[in-house]
mmCIF file of C-alpha atoms in Angstrom:
data_model
loop_
_atom_site.group_PDB
_atom_site.id
_atom_site.type_symbol
_atom_site.label_atom_id
_atom_site.label_comp_id
_atom_site.label_asym_id
_atom_site.label_seq_id
_atom_site.Cartn_x
_atom_site.Cartn_y
_atom_site.Cartn_z
ATOM 1 C CA GLN R 1 -20.045 15.110 -6.128
ATOM 2 C CA VAL R 2 -17.368 17.346 -4.613
ATOM 3 C CA GLN R 3 -14.551 18.582 -6.809
ATOM 4 C CA LEU R 4 -11.228 19.982 -5.637
ATOM 5 C CA VAL R 5 -9.265 22.481 -7.710
ATOM 6 C CA GLU R 6 -5.653 23.094 -6.711
ATOM 7 C CA SER R 7 -3.265 25.863 -7.679
ATOM 8 C CA GLY R 8 0.036 27.389 -6.665
ATOM 9 C CA GLY R 9 2.567 24.695 -7.398
ATOM 10 C CA GLY R 10 5.769 25.410 -9.226
ATOM 11 C CA LEU R 11 9.531 25.633 -9.071
ATOM 12 C CA VAL R 12 11.253 27.424 -6.222
ATOM 13 C CA GLN R 13 14.764 27.566 -4.809
ATOM 14 C CA ALA R 14 15.595 26.192 -1.398
ATOM 15 C CA GLY R 15 14.757 28.719 1.273
ATOM 16 C CA GLY R 16 11.963 30.229 -0.770
ATOM 17 C CA SER R 17 8.213 30.185 -0.309
ATOM 18 C CA LEU R 18 5.099 29.029 -2.100
ATOM 19 C CA ARG R 19 1.420 29.187 -1.301
ATOM 20 C CA LEU R 20 -0.905 26.407 -2.402
ATOM 21 C CA SER R 21 -4.647 26.942 -2.650
ATOM 22 C CA CYS R 22 -7.569 24.591 -3.061
ATOM 23 C CA ALA R 23 -11.255 25.306 -3.568
ATOM 24 C CA ALA R 24 -14.040 22.775 -3.143
ATOM 25 C CA SER R 25 -17.112 22.916 -5.326
ATOM 26 C CA GLY R 26 -20.212 20.871 -5.959
ATOM 27 C CA ARG R 27 -22.322 19.405 -3.199
ATOM 28 C CA ILE R 28 -20.956 20.542 0.131
ATOM 29 C CA VAL R 29 -22.659 18.763 3.014
ATOM 30 C CA SER R 30 -20.681 19.092 6.212
ATOM 31 C CA ILE R 31 -16.925 19.439 6.079
ATOM 32 C CA GLU R 32 -15.112 17.601 8.843
ATOM 33 C CA ALA R 33 -11.616 18.400 7.673
ATOM 34 C CA MET R 34 -9.579 19.783 4.805
ATOM 35 C CA GLY R 35 -5.875 19.458 4.302
ATOM 36 C CA TRP R 36 -2.910 18.564 2.194
ATOM 37 C CA TYR R 37 -1.102 15.339 1.418
ATOM 38 C CA ARG R 38 2.052 14.905 -0.603
ATOM 39 C CA GLN R 39 3.898 12.127 -2.352
ATOM 40 C CA ALA R 40 7.580 12.350 -3.161
ATOM 41 C CA PRO R 41 9.275 10.132 -5.750
ATOM 42 C CA GLY R 42 9.712 6.626 -4.408
ATOM 43 C CA LYS R 43 7.862 7.371 -1.183
ATOM 44 C CA GLN R 44 4.393 6.735 0.186
ATOM 45 C CA ARG R 45 1.785 9.466 0.299
ATOM 46 C CA GLU R 46 1.864 11.281 3.623
ATOM 47 C CA LEU R 47 -0.278 13.784 5.441
ATOM 48 C CA VAL R 48 1.321 17.225 5.462
ATOM 49 C CA ALA R 49 -1.258 19.353 7.242
ATOM 50 C CA LEU R 50 -4.858 18.969 8.331
ATOM 51 C CA SER R 51 -7.445 21.496 9.461
ATOM 52 C CA ARG R 52 -10.405 20.094 11.387
ATOM 53 C CA SER R 53 -13.852 21.613 11.703
ATOM 54 C CA GLY R 54 -13.267 22.389 15.358
ATOM 55 C CA GLY R 55 -10.283 24.538 14.505
ATOM 56 C CA SER R 56 -7.483 22.204 15.476
ATOM 57 C CA THR R 57 -4.611 21.516 13.105
ATOM 58 C CA ASP R 58 -2.084 18.755 12.576
ATOM 59 C CA TYR R 59 1.273 18.970 10.858
ATOM 60 C CA ALA R 60 3.841 16.449 9.830
ATOM 61 C CA ASP R 61 6.920 16.724 12.014
ATOM 62 C CA SER R 62 9.035 17.545 8.987
ATOM 63 C CA VAL R 63 7.081 20.740 8.229
ATOM 64 C CA LYS R 64 6.270 22.074 11.691
ATOM 65 C CA GLY R 65 7.353 25.670 12.043
ATOM 66 C CA ARG R 66 7.646 26.130 8.283
ATOM 67 C CA PHE R 67 4.188 25.390 6.862
ATOM 68 C CA THR R 68 0.881 26.929 7.888
ATOM 69 C CA ILE R 69 -2.555 25.681 6.886
ATOM 70 C CA SER R 70 -5.535 28.015 6.792
ATOM 71 C CA ARG R 71 -9.229 27.648 6.013
ATOM 72 C CA ASP R 72 -11.770 29.978 4.475
ATOM 73 C CA ASN R 73 -15.109 28.449 5.369
ATOM 74 C CA ALA R 74 -17.087 30.958 3.332
ATOM 75 C CA GLN R 75 -15.248 29.897 0.181
ATOM 76 C CA ASN R 76 -14.881 26.213 1.107
ATOM 77 C CA SER R 77 -11.188 26.547 0.471
ATOM 78 C CA VAL R 78 -7.909 25.708 2.133
ATOM 79 C CA SER R 79 -4.415 27.090 1.659
ATOM 80 C CA LEU R 80 -0.943 25.966 2.600
ATOM 81 C CA GLN R 81 1.725 28.592 3.136
ATOM 82 C CA MET R 82 5.115 26.948 2.712
ATOM 83 C CA ASN R 83 8.172 28.826 3.919
ATOM 84 C CA SER R 84 11.842 27.899 4.172
ATOM 85 C CA LEU R 85 11.367 25.220 1.569
ATOM 86 C CA LYS R 86 13.837 22.367 1.393
ATOM 87 C CA GLN R 87 14.705 19.947 -1.378
ATOM 88 C CA GLU R 88 13.024 17.250 0.700
ATOM 89 C CA ASP R 89 9.713 19.074 0.203
ATOM 90 C CA THR R 90 9.721 18.254 -3.500
ATOM 91 C CA ALA R 91 6.559 16.266 -4.152
ATOM 92 C CA VAL R 92 3.138 16.254 -5.713
ATOM 93 C CA TYR R 93 0.779 17.928 -3.268
ATOM 94 C CA TYR R 94 -2.850 16.816 -3.082
ATOM 95 C CA CYS R 95 -5.757 18.720 -1.604
ATOM 96 C CA TYR R 96 -7.933 16.640 0.706
ATOM 97 C CA ILE R 97 -11.462 16.925 2.022
ATOM 98 C CA ARG R 98 -13.495 14.814 4.403
ATOM 99 C CA GLN R 99 -17.251 15.284 4.682
ATOM 100 C CA ALA R 100 -19.723 13.794 7.117
ATOM 101 C CA THR R 101 -22.935 12.038 6.186
ATOM 102 C CA LEU R 102 -25.458 10.253 8.350
ATOM 103 C CA MET R 103 -23.690 6.913 8.049
ATOM 104 C CA VAL R 104 -20.123 7.459 6.906
ATOM 105 C CA SER R 105 -17.391 9.987 6.279
ATOM 106 C CA LEU R 106 -16.536 10.629 2.632
ATOM 107 C CA GLU R 107 -13.019 11.440 1.504
ATOM 108 C CA ARG R 108 -11.706 12.896 -1.725
ATOM 109 C CA TRP R 109 -8.351 14.055 -3.063
ATOM 110 C CA GLY R 110 -7.607 16.493 -5.834
ATOM 111 C CA THR R 111 -5.509 15.724 -8.880
ATOM 112 C CA GLY R 112 -2.376 17.223 -7.370
ATOM 113 C CA THR R 113 0.024 20.061 -8.051
ATOM 114 C CA LEU R 114 3.777 19.634 -8.375
ATOM 115 C CA VAL R 115 6.156 21.475 -6.080
ATOM 116 C CA THR R 116 9.823 21.309 -7.037
ATOM 117 C CA VAL R 117 12.458 22.766 -4.735
ATOM 118 C CA SER R 118 15.867 23.230 -6.301
ATOM 119 C CA SER R 119 19.219 23.696 -4.609
#
């Protein structure tokens, strides 16, 4: 019953910046984590950045020092600031949420937004 709406994707030159945003709506129970995945052509989907409820964050090695994830708990949203973009960052980026219930954690991904980094 949770929906994720993503925005901010587009075309940018190498070295440039983009900011992705995602807002969760619907039934919000207890958010354990929100983050971003991506899938490049011909590659498997990978975790880019994750923000946990306790405040800790994880980043893929390939984006450390360039990307920053942030949460706005009041708005149930998450953003990804992407700086110094490289052609290798070209991918469809998916917002992710994990919520806790009494018995199980529930996961959901958004529909994705395309980021294209040109030379």
